[in-house]
Amino acid sequence: EQGKELINKPLPLIADAFEELSKFLLRNNTQKEDLRLVPFTDACSLVSVLFNCLGIAFKFAEMEYCAKVRGLVEASKQYETLENILDHDVENDTVRKPGSLSRNLRRVRQGLDLIRALFEQFLSADECSLREAASSAYAQVCAPYHTWAVRTAVFAGMYALPSREQLLLKLNETDQTVEKEMRRYMKASIPVIEYIDKLYISRNITLDW
Ligand code: 1PZ
């Protein structure tokens, strides 16, 4: 679609993709059709273009996030749904095992929630710098599950984030247009995040990791 290419203007396409997922989940609430891996990983892959806007300091975060998504993309050749992944790891007692698909899914879910929290912080005050917004979102969503070394590196890297204005330029948005797109993602990502959490909770897996 013209004017909506992923690289030039990523937010509308990311919001569209998550709205599709959330519509599917809300529609299927009653019929109980499971979420398939392919549309899920397609949406998660789109998100990674946001790293282009953050600069070199977040190269490591990009590699981490993309590696986890890639694991799930690979898995989609063998497993059709997110449920199938959890069931496989429960059976093999590998849900929390480093590198397992259920662990990758948990990390990707934390990434999606991090972006949601970041957007929320970003919109909460006009004077809020990207560094303040990202620090607060990270402290809230991911830091509790990361090692001390990772947390320290991430908080140090925050000083290299672009300014609010630079970010808007890279996203090809203005103060007026960015709010609508961020709010669409914030709203649409919640049912997706909750759906993923339920996959674990319904199998008596805690979410404290
Ligand atoms: C626009 C968004 C700006 C956010 C800025 C904050 C970026 C946070 C950076 C997080 C760095 C994570 C570094 C490595 C973490 C690993 O220890 C964990 C655990 O891995 P495991 O032990 O299970 O193998 N890895 C992760 O949590 C995976 C991915 C986290 C990165 C999330 C990024 C979210 C996407 C942002 C999109 C721009």
CSV table of C-alpha atoms and ligand atoms in Angstrom, one decimal:
chain,number,residue,atom,x,y,z
A,1,GLU,CA,0.0,0.0,0.0
A,2,GLN,CA,1.3,3.4,-0.9
A,3,GLY,CA,2.8,5.4,1.9
A,4,LYS,CA,2.6,2.5,4.3
A,5,GLU,CA,5.8,0.6,3.5
A,6,LEU,CA,7.2,-1.1,6.5
A,7,ILE,CA,10.6,0.5,6.4
A,8,ASN,CA,9.5,4.1,5.7
A,9,LYS,CA,6.4,4.1,8.0
A,10,PRO,CA,6.4,1.0,10.2
A,11,LEU,CA,3.8,1.9,12.9
A,12,PRO,CA,0.6,1.6,10.9
A,13,LEU,CA,1.6,-1.8,9.5
A,14,ILE,CA,2.6,-3.1,13.0
A,15,ALA,CA,-0.7,-1.8,14.4
A,16,ASP,CA,-2.7,-3.4,11.5
A,17,ALA,CA,-1.0,-6.8,12.1
A,18,PHE,CA,-1.8,-6.8,15.8
A,19,GLU,CA,-5.3,-5.7,15.2
A,20,GLU,CA,-5.8,-8.7,13.0
A,21,LEU,CA,-4.5,-11.0,15.7
A,22,SER,CA,-6.6,-9.5,18.4
A,23,LYS,CA,-9.7,-9.5,16.2
A,24,PHE,CA,-9.2,-13.2,15.6
A,25,LEU,CA,-8.8,-13.9,19.3
A,26,LEU,CA,-11.8,-11.8,20.3
A,27,ARG,CA,-13.9,-13.4,17.6
A,28,ASN,CA,-12.9,-16.9,18.5
A,29,ASN,CA,-13.3,-16.4,22.2
A,30,THR,CA,-16.4,-18.6,22.1
A,31,GLN,CA,-15.6,-21.0,19.3
A,32,LYS,CA,-12.2,-21.7,20.6
A,33,GLU,CA,-10.1,-21.9,17.5
A,34,ASP,CA,-6.4,-21.8,18.4
A,35,LEU,CA,-4.0,-19.1,17.3
A,36,ARG,CA,-1.7,-20.3,14.5
A,37,LEU,CA,2.0,-19.7,14.7
A,38,VAL,CA,2.4,-18.3,11.2
A,39,PRO,CA,0.2,-15.1,11.6
A,40,PHE,CA,1.6,-14.7,15.1
A,41,THR,CA,5.3,-14.8,14.0
A,42,ASP,CA,4.5,-12.7,11.0
A,43,ALA,CA,3.3,-9.9,13.3
A,44,CYS,CA,6.2,-10.4,15.7
A,45,SER,CA,8.7,-10.1,12.8
A,46,LEU,CA,7.3,-6.7,11.8
A,47,VAL,CA,8.1,-5.3,15.2
A,48,SER,CA,11.8,-5.8,14.6
A,49,VAL,CA,12.0,-2.9,12.2
A,50,LEU,CA,11.5,-0.6,15.2
A,51,PHE,CA,15.1,-1.5,16.2
A,52,ASN,CA,16.3,0.4,13.2
A,53,CYS,CA,15.0,3.6,14.9
A,54,LEU,CA,16.9,2.9,18.2
A,55,GLY,CA,20.5,3.0,17.0
A,56,ILE,CA,23.5,0.8,17.4
A,57,ALA,CA,23.3,0.4,21.2
A,58,PHE,CA,20.3,-1.8,20.8
A,59,LYS,CA,21.9,-4.2,18.3
A,60,PHE,CA,22.2,-6.8,21.0
A,61,ALA,CA,18.5,-6.5,21.9
A,62,GLU,CA,17.6,-6.8,18.3
A,63,MET,CA,19.7,-10.0,17.8
A,64,GLU,CA,18.1,-11.4,21.0
A,65,TYR,CA,14.6,-10.7,20.0
A,66,CYS,CA,15.0,-11.8,16.4
A,67,ALA,CA,16.7,-15.0,17.4
A,68,LYS,CA,13.7,-15.9,19.6
A,69,VAL,CA,11.2,-15.0,16.8
A,70,ARG,CA,13.3,-17.0,14.3
A,71,GLY,CA,13.1,-20.0,16.5
A,72,LEU,CA,9.3,-19.8,16.5
A,73,VAL,CA,9.3,-19.2,12.7
A,74,GLU,CA,11.3,-22.4,12.3
A,75,ALA,CA,8.9,-24.2,14.6
A,76,SER,CA,5.9,-23.2,12.5
A,77,LYS,CA,7.0,-25.9,10.0
A,78,GLN,CA,6.5,-28.5,12.6
A,79,TYR,CA,3.8,-27.1,14.9
A,80,GLU,CA,0.7,-25.4,13.8
A,81,THR,CA,-0.4,-23.5,16.8
A,82,LEU,CA,1.0,-21.8,19.9
A,83,GLU,CA,-0.8,-24.5,22.0
A,84,ASN,CA,1.1,-27.2,20.2
A,85,ILE,CA,4.4,-25.7,21.3
A,86,LEU,CA,3.4,-25.5,25.0
A,87,ASP,CA,2.1,-29.1,24.9
A,88,HIS,CA,5.3,-30.4,23.4
A,89,ASP,CA,7.5,-28.7,26.0
A,90,VAL,CA,5.2,-29.7,28.9
A,91,GLU,CA,5.4,-33.3,27.7
A,92,ASN,CA,9.2,-33.2,27.6
A,93,ASP,CA,9.6,-31.0,30.7
A,94,THR,CA,11.4,-28.4,28.7
A,95,VAL,CA,9.1,-25.4,29.2
A,96,ARG,CA,11.7,-23.2,30.9
A,97,LYS,CA,14.8,-24.9,29.4
A,98,PRO,CA,17.1,-22.3,27.7
A,99,GLY,CA,16.5,-22.3,24.0
A,100,SER,CA,13.1,-24.1,24.2
A,101,LEU,CA,10.2,-22.9,22.1
A,102,SER,CA,8.1,-22.2,25.1
A,103,ARG,CA,10.9,-20.1,26.6
A,104,ASN,CA,11.3,-18.3,23.3
A,105,LEU,CA,7.6,-17.6,23.2
A,106,ARG,CA,7.7,-16.2,26.8
A,107,ARG,CA,10.6,-13.9,25.8
A,108,VAL,CA,8.8,-12.7,22.7
A,109,ARG,CA,5.7,-12.0,24.7
A,110,GLN,CA,7.9,-9.9,27.1
A,111,GLY,CA,9.2,-8.0,24.1
A,112,LEU,CA,5.6,-7.2,22.8
A,113,ASP,CA,4.7,-6.1,26.3
A,114,LEU,CA,7.8,-3.9,26.5
A,115,ILE,CA,6.8,-2.1,23.4
A,116,ARG,CA,3.3,-1.6,24.7
A,117,ALA,CA,4.6,-0.2,28.0
A,118,LEU,CA,7.1,2.0,26.0
A,119,PHE,CA,4.3,3.5,23.9
A,120,GLU,CA,2.2,4.1,27.0
A,121,GLN,CA,5.1,6.0,28.7
A,122,PHE,CA,5.9,7.8,25.5
A,123,LEU,CA,2.4,9.2,25.2
A,124,SER,CA,2.0,9.9,28.9
A,125,ALA,CA,3.7,13.2,28.8
A,126,ASP,CA,5.0,15.5,26.0
A,127,GLU,CA,8.2,16.3,27.9
A,128,CYS,CA,8.9,12.6,28.4
A,129,SER,CA,12.2,11.7,26.6
A,130,LEU,CA,12.5,8.4,24.8
A,131,ARG,CA,15.2,7.5,27.4
A,132,GLU,CA,12.8,8.1,30.3
A,133,ALA,CA,10.0,6.3,28.6
A,134,ALA,CA,12.1,3.3,27.7
A,135,SER,CA,13.8,3.1,31.1
A,136,SER,CA,10.5,3.1,32.8
A,137,ALA,CA,8.9,0.6,30.5
A,138,TYR,CA,11.9,-1.7,30.7
A,139,ALA,CA,12.0,-1.5,34.5
A,140,GLN,CA,8.4,-2.4,34.7
A,141,VAL,CA,8.2,-5.2,32.1
A,142,CYS,CA,11.6,-6.9,31.5
A,143,ALA,CA,14.1,-5.9,34.2
A,144,PRO,CA,12.6,-8.2,36.8
A,145,TYR,CA,13.4,-11.2,34.6
A,146,HIS,CA,16.8,-10.2,33.4
A,147,THR,CA,20.2,-10.8,35.1
A,148,TRP,CA,22.0,-8.0,36.8
A,149,ALA,CA,24.5,-7.8,34.0
A,150,VAL,CA,21.9,-7.5,31.3
A,151,ARG,CA,19.9,-4.9,33.3
A,152,THR,CA,23.0,-2.8,33.8
A,153,ALA,CA,23.9,-2.9,30.1
A,154,VAL,CA,20.4,-2.0,29.1
A,155,PHE,CA,20.1,1.0,31.4
A,156,ALA,CA,23.5,2.2,30.2
A,157,GLY,CA,22.5,1.8,26.6
A,158,MET,CA,19.4,4.0,27.2
A,159,TYR,CA,21.6,7.1,27.1
A,160,ALA,CA,22.3,6.3,23.4
A,161,LEU,CA,18.6,6.3,22.4
A,162,PRO,CA,17.6,9.0,20.0
A,163,SER,CA,15.6,12.0,21.1
A,164,ARG,CA,11.8,12.1,20.9
A,165,GLU,CA,11.9,14.3,17.7
A,166,GLN,CA,14.5,12.0,16.1
A,167,LEU,CA,12.3,8.9,16.8
A,168,LEU,CA,9.3,10.6,15.2
A,169,LEU,CA,11.3,11.5,12.1
A,170,LYS,CA,12.5,7.9,11.7
A,171,LEU,CA,9.0,6.5,12.2
A,172,ASN,CA,7.8,9.1,9.7
A,173,GLU,CA,5.2,10.3,12.2
A,174,THR,CA,4.3,13.6,13.8
A,175,ASP,CA,3.2,14.3,17.3
A,176,GLN,CA,-0.4,14.2,16.0
A,177,THR,CA,-0.2,11.0,14.0
A,178,VAL,CA,2.0,8.9,16.3
A,179,GLU,CA,-0.6,8.9,19.1
A,180,LYS,CA,-3.2,7.1,17.0
A,181,GLU,CA,-0.9,4.4,15.8
A,182,MET,CA,0.7,3.8,19.2
A,183,ARG,CA,-2.7,3.5,20.8
A,184,ARG,CA,-3.9,1.1,18.2
A,185,TYR,CA,-0.9,-1.2,19.0
A,186,MET,CA,-1.4,-0.7,22.8
A,187,LYS,CA,-5.0,-1.8,22.5
A,188,ALA,CA,-4.5,-4.7,20.1
A,189,SER,CA,-1.5,-6.2,21.8
A,190,ILE,CA,-3.3,-6.7,25.2
A,191,PRO,CA,-5.5,-9.6,24.0
A,192,VAL,CA,-2.5,-11.2,22.4
A,193,ILE,CA,-0.3,-10.9,25.5
A,194,GLU,CA,-3.2,-12.2,27.7
A,195,TYR,CA,-3.8,-15.1,25.3
A,196,ILE,CA,-0.1,-16.1,25.6
A,197,ASP,CA,-0.2,-15.8,29.4
A,198,LYS,CA,-3.2,-18.1,29.6
A,199,LEU,CA,-1.4,-20.8,27.6
A,200,TYR,CA,1.0,-21.1,30.6
A,201,ILE,CA,-1.4,-20.5,33.4
A,202,SER,CA,-3.9,-23.1,32.1
A,203,ARG,CA,-1.0,-25.6,32.3
A,204,ASN,CA,-0.1,-24.6,35.8
A,205,ILE,CA,3.1,-22.9,34.7
A,206,THR,CA,3.9,-19.8,36.7
A,207,LEU,CA,5.0,-16.6,35.0
A,208,ASP,CA,7.7,-15.5,37.4
A,209,TRP,CA,10.6,-16.1,34.9
B,1,1PZ,C1,11.1,0.7,20.9
B,1,1PZ,C2,11.5,-0.1,22.1
B,1,1PZ,C3,12.6,0.4,22.9
B,1,1PZ,C4,12.9,-0.4,24.0
B,1,1PZ,C5,14.2,-0.2,24.6
B,1,1PZ,C6,14.6,-1.2,25.6
B,1,1PZ,C7,15.2,-2.4,25.0
B,1,1PZ,C8,15.4,-3.5,26.0
B,1,1PZ,C9,16.6,-4.3,25.7
B,1,1PZ,C10,16.5,-5.7,26.2
B,1,1PZ,C11,17.8,-6.4,26.0
B,1,1PZ,C12,17.7,-7.9,26.3
B,1,1PZ,C13,19.0,-8.5,26.4
B,1,1PZ,C14,19.0,-9.9,26.7
B,1,1PZ,C15,18.2,-10.5,27.4
B,1,1PZ,C16,18.2,-12.0,27.6
B,1,1PZ,O1,18.9,-12.2,28.9
B,1,1PZ,C17,16.8,-12.5,27.7
B,1,1PZ,C18,16.7,-13.9,28.2
B,1,1PZ,O2,17.1,-14.8,27.3
B,1,1PZ,P1,17.0,-16.4,27.6
B,1,1PZ,O3,17.8,-16.6,28.9
B,1,1PZ,O4,15.6,-16.9,27.8
B,1,1PZ,O5,17.7,-17.1,26.4
B,1,1PZ,N1,16.3,-12.4,26.4
B,1,1PZ,C19,15.1,-11.8,26.1
B,1,1PZ,O6,14.4,-11.4,27.0
B,1,1PZ,C20,14.7,-11.7,24.7
B,1,1PZ,C21,14.4,-10.4,24.0
B,1,1PZ,C22,14.2,-9.2,24.8
B,1,1PZ,C23,14.3,-8.0,23.9
B,1,1PZ,C24,13.0,-7.3,23.8
B,1,1PZ,C25,13.0,-6.2,22.9
B,1,1PZ,C26,11.6,-5.9,22.6
B,1,1PZ,C27,11.4,-5.3,21.2
B,1,1PZ,C28,11.7,-3.9,21.1
B,1,1PZ,C29,11.4,-3.5,19.7
B,1,1PZ,C30,12.1,-2.3,19.3
